[in-house]
Coordinates of C-alpha atoms and ligand atoms in Angstrom, one line a residue:
X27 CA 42.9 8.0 7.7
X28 CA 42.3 5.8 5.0
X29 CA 41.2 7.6 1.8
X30 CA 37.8 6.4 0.8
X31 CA 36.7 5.4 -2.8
X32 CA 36.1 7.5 -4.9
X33 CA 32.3 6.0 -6.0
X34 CA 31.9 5.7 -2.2
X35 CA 32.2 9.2 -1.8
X36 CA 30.1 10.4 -4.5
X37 CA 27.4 8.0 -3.2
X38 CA 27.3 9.6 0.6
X39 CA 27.3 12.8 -0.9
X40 CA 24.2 11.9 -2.7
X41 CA 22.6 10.3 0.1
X42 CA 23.3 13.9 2.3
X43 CA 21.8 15.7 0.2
X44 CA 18.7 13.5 -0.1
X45 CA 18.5 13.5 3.6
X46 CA 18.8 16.9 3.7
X47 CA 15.9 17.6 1.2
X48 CA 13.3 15.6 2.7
X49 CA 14.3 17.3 6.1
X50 CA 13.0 20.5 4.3
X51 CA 10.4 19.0 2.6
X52 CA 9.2 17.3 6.1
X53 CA 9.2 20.7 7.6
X54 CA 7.6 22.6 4.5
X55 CA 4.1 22.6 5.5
X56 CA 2.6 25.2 3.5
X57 CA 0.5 24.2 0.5
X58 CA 0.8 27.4 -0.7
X59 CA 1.1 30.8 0.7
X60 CA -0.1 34.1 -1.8
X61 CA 2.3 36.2 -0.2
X62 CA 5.0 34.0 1.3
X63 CA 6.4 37.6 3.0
X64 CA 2.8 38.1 4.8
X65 CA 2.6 34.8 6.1
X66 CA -1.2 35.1 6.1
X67 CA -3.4 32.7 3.8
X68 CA -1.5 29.8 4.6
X69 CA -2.7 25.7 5.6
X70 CA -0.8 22.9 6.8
X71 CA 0.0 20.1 4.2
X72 CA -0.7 16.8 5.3
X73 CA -0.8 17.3 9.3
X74 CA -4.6 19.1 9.3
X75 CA -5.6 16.4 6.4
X76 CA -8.2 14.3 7.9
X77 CA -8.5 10.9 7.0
X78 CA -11.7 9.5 5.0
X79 CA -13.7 7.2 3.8
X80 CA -13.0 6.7 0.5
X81 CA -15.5 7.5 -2.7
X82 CA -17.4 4.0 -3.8
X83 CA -17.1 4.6 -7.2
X84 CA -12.9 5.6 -7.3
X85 CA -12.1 2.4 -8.9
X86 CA -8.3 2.3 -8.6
X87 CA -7.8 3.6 -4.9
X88 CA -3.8 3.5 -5.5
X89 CA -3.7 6.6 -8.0
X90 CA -2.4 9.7 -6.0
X91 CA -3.1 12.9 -7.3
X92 CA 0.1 15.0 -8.0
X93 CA 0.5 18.5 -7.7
X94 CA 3.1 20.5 -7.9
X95 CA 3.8 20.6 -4.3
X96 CA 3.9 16.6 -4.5
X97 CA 1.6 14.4 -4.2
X98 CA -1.4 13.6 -1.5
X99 CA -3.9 11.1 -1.4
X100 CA -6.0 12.3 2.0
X101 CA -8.8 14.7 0.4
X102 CA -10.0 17.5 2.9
X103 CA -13.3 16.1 4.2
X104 CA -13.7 19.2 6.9
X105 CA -15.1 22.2 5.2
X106 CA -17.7 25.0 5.6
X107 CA -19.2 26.9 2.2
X108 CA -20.3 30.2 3.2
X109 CA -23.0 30.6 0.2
X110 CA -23.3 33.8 -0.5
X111 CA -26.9 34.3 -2.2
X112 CA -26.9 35.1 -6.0
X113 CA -23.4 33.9 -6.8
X114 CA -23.8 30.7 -8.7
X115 CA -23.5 29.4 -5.0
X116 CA -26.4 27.1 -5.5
X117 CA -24.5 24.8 -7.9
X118 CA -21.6 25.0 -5.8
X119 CA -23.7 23.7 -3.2
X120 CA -24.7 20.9 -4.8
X121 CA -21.3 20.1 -5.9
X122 CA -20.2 19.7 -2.1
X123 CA -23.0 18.1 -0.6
X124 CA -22.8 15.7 -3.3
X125 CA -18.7 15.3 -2.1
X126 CA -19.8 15.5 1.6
X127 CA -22.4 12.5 1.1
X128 CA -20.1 10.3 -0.9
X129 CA -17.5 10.8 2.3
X130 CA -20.2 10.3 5.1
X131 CA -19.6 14.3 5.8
X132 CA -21.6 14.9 9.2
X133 CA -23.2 18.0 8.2
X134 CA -24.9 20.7 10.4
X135 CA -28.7 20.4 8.8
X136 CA -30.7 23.3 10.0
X137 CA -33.3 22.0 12.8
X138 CA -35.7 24.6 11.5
X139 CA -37.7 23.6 9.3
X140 CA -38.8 26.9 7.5
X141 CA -34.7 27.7 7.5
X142 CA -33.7 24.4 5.8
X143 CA -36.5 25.0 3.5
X144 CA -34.1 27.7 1.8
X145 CA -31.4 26.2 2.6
X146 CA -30.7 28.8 5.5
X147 CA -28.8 28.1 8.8
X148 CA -27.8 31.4 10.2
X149 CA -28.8 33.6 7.7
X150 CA -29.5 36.6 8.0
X151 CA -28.3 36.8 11.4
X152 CA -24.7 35.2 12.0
X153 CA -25.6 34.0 14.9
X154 CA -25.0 30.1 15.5
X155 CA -24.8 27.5 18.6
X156 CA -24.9 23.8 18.1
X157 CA -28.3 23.7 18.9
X158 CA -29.4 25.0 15.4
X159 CA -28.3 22.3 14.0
X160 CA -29.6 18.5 13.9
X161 CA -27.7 16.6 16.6
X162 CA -25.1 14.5 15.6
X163 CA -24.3 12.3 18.8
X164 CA -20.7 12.0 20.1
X165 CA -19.5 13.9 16.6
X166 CA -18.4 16.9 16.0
X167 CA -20.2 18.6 12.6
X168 CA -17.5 18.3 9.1
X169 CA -19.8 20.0 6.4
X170 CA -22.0 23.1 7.0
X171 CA -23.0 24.2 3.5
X172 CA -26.3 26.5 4.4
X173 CA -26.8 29.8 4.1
X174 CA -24.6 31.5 7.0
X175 CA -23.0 34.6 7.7
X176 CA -19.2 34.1 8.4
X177 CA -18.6 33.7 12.2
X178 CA -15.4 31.9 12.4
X179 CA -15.3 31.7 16.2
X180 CA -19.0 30.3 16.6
X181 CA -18.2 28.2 13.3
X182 CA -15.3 26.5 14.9
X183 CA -16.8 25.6 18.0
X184 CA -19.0 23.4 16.5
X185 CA -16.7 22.4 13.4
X186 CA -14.3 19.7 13.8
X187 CA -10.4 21.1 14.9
X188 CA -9.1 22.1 11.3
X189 CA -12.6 22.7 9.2
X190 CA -11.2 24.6 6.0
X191 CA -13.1 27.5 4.9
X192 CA -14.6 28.3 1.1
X193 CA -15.9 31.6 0.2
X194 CA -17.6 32.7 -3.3
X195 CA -17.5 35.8 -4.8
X196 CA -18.9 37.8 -7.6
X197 CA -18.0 41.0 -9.8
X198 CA -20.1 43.4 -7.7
X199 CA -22.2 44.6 -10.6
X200 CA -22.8 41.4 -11.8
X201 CA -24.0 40.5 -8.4
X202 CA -26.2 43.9 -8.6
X203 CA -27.8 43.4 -11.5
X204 CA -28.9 39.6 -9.8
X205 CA -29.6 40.4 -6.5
X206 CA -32.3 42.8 -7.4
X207 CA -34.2 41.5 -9.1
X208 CA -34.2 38.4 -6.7
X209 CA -34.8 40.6 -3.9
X210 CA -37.6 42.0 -5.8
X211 CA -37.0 45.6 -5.7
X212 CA -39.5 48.1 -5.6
X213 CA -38.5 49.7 -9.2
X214 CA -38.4 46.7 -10.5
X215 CA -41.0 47.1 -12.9
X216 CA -39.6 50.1 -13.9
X217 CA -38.5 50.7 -17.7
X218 CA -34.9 50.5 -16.6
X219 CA -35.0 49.8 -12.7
X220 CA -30.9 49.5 -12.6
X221 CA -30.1 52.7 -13.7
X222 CA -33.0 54.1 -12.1
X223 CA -32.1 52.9 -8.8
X224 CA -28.2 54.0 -9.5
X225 CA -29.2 57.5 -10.8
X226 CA -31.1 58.0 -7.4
X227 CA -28.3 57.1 -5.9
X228 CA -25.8 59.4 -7.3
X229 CA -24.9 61.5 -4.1
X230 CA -24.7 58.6 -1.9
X231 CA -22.3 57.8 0.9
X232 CA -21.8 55.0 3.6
X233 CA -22.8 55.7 6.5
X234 CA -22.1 53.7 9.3
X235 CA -25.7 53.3 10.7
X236 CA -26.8 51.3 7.3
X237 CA -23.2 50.0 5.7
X238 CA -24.3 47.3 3.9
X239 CA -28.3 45.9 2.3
X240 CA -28.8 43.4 -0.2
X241 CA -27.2 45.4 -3.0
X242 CA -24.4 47.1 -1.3
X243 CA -21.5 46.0 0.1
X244 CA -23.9 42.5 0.9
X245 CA -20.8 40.3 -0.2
X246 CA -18.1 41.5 2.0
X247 CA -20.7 41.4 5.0
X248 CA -21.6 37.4 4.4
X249 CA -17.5 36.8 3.7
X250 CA -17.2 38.3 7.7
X251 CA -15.9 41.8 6.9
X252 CA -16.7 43.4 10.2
X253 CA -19.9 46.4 10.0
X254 CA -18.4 48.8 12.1
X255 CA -15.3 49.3 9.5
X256 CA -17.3 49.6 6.4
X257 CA -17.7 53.6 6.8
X258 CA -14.4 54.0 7.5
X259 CA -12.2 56.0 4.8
X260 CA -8.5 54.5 6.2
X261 CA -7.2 52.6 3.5
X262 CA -4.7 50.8 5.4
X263 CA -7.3 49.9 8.5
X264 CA -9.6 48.8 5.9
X265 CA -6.8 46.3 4.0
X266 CA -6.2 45.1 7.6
X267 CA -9.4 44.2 7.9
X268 CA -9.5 42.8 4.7
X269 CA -6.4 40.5 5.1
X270 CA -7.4 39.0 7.9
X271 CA -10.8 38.2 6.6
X272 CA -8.7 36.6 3.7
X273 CA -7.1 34.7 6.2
X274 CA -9.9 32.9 7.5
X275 CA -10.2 31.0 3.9
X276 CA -8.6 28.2 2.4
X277 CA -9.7 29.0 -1.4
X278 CA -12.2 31.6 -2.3
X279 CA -14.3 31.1 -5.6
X280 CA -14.5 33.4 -8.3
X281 CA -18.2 32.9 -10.0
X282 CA -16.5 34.9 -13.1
X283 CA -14.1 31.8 -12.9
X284 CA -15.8 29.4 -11.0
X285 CA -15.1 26.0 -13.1
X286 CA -11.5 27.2 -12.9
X287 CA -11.7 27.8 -9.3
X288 CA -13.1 24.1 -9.0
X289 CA -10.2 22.7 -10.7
X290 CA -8.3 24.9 -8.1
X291 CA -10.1 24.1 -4.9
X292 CA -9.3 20.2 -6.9
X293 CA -5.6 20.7 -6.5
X294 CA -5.7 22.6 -3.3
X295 CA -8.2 20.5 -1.8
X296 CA -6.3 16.7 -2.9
X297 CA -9.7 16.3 -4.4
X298 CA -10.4 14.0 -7.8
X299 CA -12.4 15.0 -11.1
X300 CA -15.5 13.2 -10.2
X301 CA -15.7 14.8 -7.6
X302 CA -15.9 18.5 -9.1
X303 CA -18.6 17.2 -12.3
X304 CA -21.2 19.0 -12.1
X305 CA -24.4 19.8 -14.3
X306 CA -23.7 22.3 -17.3
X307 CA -27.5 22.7 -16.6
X308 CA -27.7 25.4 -13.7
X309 CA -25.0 27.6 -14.9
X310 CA -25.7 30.8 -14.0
X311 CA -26.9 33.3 -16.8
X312 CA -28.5 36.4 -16.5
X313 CA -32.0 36.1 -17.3
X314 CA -34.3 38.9 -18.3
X315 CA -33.2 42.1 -20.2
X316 CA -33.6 44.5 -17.7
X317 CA -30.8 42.7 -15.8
X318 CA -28.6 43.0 -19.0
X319 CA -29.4 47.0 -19.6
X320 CA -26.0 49.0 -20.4
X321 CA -25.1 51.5 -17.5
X322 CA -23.3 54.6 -18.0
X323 CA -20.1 55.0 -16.7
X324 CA -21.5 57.3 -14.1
X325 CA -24.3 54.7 -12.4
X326 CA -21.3 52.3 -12.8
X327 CA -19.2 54.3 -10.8
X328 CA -22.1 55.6 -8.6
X329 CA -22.3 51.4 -7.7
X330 CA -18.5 51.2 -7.1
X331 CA -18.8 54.2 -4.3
X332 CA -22.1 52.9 -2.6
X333 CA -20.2 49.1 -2.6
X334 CA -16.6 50.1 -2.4
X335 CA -15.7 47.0 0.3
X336 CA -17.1 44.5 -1.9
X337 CA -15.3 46.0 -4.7
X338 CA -11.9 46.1 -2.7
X339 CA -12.7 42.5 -1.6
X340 CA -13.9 41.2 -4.9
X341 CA -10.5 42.8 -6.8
X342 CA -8.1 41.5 -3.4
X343 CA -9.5 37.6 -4.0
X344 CA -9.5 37.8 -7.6
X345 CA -6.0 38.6 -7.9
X346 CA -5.1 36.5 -5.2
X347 CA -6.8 33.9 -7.2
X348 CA -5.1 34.6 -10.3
X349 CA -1.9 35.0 -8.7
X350 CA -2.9 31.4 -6.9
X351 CA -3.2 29.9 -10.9
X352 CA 0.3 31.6 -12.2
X353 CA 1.6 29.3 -8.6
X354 CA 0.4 26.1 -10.2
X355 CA 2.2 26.7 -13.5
X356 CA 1.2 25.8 -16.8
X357 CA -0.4 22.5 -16.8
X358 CA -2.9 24.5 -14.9
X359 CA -4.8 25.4 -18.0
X360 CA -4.6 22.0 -19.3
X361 CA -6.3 20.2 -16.5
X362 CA -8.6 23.0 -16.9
X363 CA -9.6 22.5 -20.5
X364 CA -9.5 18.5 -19.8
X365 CA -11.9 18.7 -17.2
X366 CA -14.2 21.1 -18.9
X367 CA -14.1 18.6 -21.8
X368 CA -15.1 15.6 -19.8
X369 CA -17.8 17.6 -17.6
X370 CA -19.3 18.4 -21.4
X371 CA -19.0 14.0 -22.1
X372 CA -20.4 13.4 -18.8
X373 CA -23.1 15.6 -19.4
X374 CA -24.0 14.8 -22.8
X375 CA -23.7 10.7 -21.2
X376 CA -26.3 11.7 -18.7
X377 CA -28.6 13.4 -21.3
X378 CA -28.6 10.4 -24.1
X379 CA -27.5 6.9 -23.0
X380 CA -27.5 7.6 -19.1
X381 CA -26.2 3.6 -18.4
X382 CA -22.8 2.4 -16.8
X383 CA -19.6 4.5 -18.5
X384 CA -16.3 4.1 -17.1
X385 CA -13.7 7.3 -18.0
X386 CA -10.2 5.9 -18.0
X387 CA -7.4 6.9 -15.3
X388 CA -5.1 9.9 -17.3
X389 CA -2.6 12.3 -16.2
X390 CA -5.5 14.3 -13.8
X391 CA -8.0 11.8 -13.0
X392 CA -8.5 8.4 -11.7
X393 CA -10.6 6.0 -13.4
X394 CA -14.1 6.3 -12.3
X395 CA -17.5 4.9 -13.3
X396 CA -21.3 6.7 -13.8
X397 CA -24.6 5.2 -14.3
X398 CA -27.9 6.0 -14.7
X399 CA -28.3 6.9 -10.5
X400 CA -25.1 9.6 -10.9
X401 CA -26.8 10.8 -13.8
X402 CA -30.2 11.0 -12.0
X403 CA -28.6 12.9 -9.0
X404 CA -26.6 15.0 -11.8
X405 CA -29.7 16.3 -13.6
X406 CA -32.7 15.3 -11.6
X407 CA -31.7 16.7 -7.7
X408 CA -32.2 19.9 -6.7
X409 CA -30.2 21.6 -3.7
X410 CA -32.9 20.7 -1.3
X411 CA -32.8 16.8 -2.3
X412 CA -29.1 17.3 -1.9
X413 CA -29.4 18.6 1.7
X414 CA -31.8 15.7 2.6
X415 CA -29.1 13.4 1.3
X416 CA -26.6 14.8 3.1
X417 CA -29.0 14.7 6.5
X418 CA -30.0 11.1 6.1
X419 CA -26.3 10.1 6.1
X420 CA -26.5 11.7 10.0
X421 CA -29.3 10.1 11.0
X422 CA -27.7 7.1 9.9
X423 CA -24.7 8.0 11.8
X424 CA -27.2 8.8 15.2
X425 CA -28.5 5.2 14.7
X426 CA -25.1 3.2 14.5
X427 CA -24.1 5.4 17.6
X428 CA -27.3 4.8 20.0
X429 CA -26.6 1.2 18.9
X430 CA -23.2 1.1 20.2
X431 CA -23.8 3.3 23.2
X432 CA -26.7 0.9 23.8
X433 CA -24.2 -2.3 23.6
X434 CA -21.9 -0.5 26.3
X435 CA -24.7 -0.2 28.3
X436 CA -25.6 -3.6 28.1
X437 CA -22.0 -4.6 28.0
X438 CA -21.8 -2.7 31.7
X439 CA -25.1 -4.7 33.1
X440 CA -23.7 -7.9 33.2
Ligands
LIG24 C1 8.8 24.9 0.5 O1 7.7 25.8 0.2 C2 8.1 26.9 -0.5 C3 6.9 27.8 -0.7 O2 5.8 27.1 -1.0 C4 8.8 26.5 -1.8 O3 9.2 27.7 -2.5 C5 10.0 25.6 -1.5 O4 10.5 25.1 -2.7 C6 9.5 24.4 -0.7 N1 10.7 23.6 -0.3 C7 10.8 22.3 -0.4 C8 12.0 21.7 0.0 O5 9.8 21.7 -0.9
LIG25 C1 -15.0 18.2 19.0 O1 -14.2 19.4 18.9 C2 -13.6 19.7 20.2 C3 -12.8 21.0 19.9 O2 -13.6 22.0 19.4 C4 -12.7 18.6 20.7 O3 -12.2 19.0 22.0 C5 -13.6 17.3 20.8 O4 -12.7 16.3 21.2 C6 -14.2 17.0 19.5 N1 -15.2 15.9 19.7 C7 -15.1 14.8 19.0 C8 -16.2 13.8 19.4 O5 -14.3 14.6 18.2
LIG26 C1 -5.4 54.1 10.0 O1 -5.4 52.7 10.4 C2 -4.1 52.3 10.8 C3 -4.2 50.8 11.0 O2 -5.3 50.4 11.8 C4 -3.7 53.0 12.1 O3 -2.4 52.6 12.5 C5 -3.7 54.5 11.8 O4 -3.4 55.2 12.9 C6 -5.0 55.0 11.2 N1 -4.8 56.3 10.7 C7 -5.7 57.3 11.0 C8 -5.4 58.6 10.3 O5 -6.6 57.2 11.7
LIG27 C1 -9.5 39.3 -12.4 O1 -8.1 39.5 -12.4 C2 -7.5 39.3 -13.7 C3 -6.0 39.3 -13.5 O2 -5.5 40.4 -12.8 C4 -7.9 40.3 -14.7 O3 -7.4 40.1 -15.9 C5 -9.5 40.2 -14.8 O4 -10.0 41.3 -15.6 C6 -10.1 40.3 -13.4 N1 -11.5 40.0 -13.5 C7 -12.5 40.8 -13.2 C8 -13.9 40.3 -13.5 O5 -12.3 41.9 -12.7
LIG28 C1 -24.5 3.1 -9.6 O1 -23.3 3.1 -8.8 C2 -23.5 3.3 -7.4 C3 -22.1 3.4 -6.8 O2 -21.2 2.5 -7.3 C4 -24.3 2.3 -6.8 O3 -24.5 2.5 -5.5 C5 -25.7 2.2 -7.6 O4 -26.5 1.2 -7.1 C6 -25.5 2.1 -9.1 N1 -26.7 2.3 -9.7 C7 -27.2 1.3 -10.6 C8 -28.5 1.6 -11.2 O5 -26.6 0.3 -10.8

């Protein structure tokens, strides 16, 4: 056999192992995994991606977004938010219906009228069939942002094959000191109604008749956590449970984090920076001083006991979430303070000037434009206006749909 050249041989070595690494890469599906042993918390690169329509106001269409995994330009345009009440969830929401109606999302509006009045489509009951939903004719529903208990199986039956899932989630106290006063409890015009309420609650213990309310244990049983568990005192049933609940999600949102879980759910989600501005207006704050109050760190603990699942949840997805951020390596942090500097221009844009502005195309966003209607939706819509929005792009869907079933009909005639 004829020896080959020496430069020939060098070069089909280097073409093998190309060839061999875009096998793997062609085969690595995973976008990330949290526990690459557990195999749970896992979705499929580019094969679940569905396609889209792109945003109008993207001006250069080419620029992919990179991440470390590589790059992607198909955003995820299949999602359910499960808003959890009291957890900064209402700017979230307006955050993806504002996405879902710049991608012509077909979203599941509630066809009650008293439930989309606040924003609620299965709440409080879990239960949901197709029918409480506007129809969407000959389409399956991409966007279901409404108030809703987590029911994966009846959520995918009327979710496009391959809807991702976002949860939120709050520090339990923190979401105890809001919650109460929003649910208007009784003691609430007590001189301290927190620690009243904790310190009458100091020898309490789940039972499994009443294992969750609206300040107990309320998070884990919106995120899906099944009832009947919540009593029990197994540790390693409970994690079970807990891990497959995890499961079920694509990115969870951390309100103690939630602009860094945005830049996250970005990355995760092939998603670009305009898409994730959002109004520094409605950040949540805690409002009056009884909500503030100092507790001992008895009534603290006394809350921990009475709420342990959402505590064990809250602790599971926030290190999950951190451990998510340590995955994307440094440049994390710099996208993060990028983008919280240019949500603070846009803002401050929409508050003085409010005309045409175009950001320029840099390492983590394409070049996109705002005027004065992006800064009226911005600062001027509420989550309601956002809903209607997101409706009227059905409706408009329903109407280019009886028009084309209509042709085919007429099409048949003669
Ligand atoms: C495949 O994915 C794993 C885990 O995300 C990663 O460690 C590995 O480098 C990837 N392999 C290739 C060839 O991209
Ligand atoms: C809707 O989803 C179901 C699966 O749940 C699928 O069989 C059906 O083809 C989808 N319908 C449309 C119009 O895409
Ligand atoms: C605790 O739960 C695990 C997992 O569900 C089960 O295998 C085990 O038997 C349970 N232990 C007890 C003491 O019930
Ligand atoms: C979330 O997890 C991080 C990293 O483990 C930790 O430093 C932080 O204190 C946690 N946040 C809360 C609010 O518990
Ligand atoms: C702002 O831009 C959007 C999208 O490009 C466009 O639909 C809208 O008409 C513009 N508004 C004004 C006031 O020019």
């Amino acid at each position: 056999m004829a020896a080959l050249p020496k430069s020939l041989l060098v070069f089909l070595t280097f073409q093998a192992v190309l060839l061999f690494a875009s096998i793997l890469w062609s085969k690595n599906t995973t976008i990330f995994s949290t526990r690459p042993s557990s195999g749970k918390f896992q979705v499929n690169d580019r094969s679940e991606v569905t396609n889209t329509v792109h945003n109008g106001n993207l001006r250069t269409q080419e620029g992919l977004v990179t991440t470390r995994q590589g790059k992607c330009n198909l955003p995820v345009t299949n999602f359910v938010f499960i808003k959890v009440h009291k957890t900064a969830s209402g700017s979230t929401f307006m955050l993806l219906a504002r996405f879902g109606r710049n991608h012509d999302m077909t979203i599941c509006y509630p066809a009650r009228r008293s439930k989309a009045r606040h924003k609620q489509l299965s709440y409080p009951s879990g239960k949901l069939i197709r029918k409480d939903c506007n129809p969407a004719i000959g389409r399956n529903y991409t966007l279901l942002i409404h108030h809703s208990i987590m029911n994966k199986p009846a959520m995918d039956r009327i979710m496009e094959p391959g809807t991702k899932y976002i949860g939120i989630i709050r520090q339990p106290l923190n979401h105890f000191r809001s919650i109460f006063f929003w649910e208007q409890h009784i003691l609430r015009h007590n001189k301290n109604p927190l620690a009243t309420f904790l310190n009458m609650k100091e020898n309490y213990t789940v039972r499994s008749k009443d294992p969750y309310s609206k300040h107990r244990n309320f998070q884990a049983h919106y995120l899906g956590f099944p009832t009947k568990l919540m009593a029990s005192k197994n540790t390693s049933q409970l994690y079970e449970a807990l891990r497959t609940v995890a499961s079920w999600y694509s990115m969870v949102i951390i309100t103690e984090y939630w602009e860094e879980s945005l830049v996250l759910l970005k990355r995760k989600f092939c998603w670009t920076m305009y898409d994730i501005l959002h109004s520094t207006r409605r950040l949540h704050a805690l409002k009056t001083r009884k909500e503030h109050v100092t507790l001992t760190d008895k009534q603290k603990d006394t809350h921990r006991k009475m709420s342990n699942i959402d505590y064990m949840m809250y602790d599971y997805f926030n290190n999950t979430f951190w451990q998510r951020v340590a995955e994307e390596g440094p440049e994390f942090w710099e996208e993060v303070t990028y983008y919280k500097t240019l949500n603070h221009e846009v803002n401050q844009h929409c508050t003085s000037v409010r005309g045409e502005r175009v950001f320029p195309a840099n390492k983590w966003s394409q070049e996109f434009m705002i005027n004065s209607t992006f800064c009226h939706e911005l600062h001027g819509w509420g989550e309601g206006r956002w809903a209607v929005s997101c409706r009227d792009v059905v409706n408009k869907q329903n109407e280019e749909m009886k028009k084309k079933q209509a042709q085919v009909l007429n099409d048949s005639d003669t």
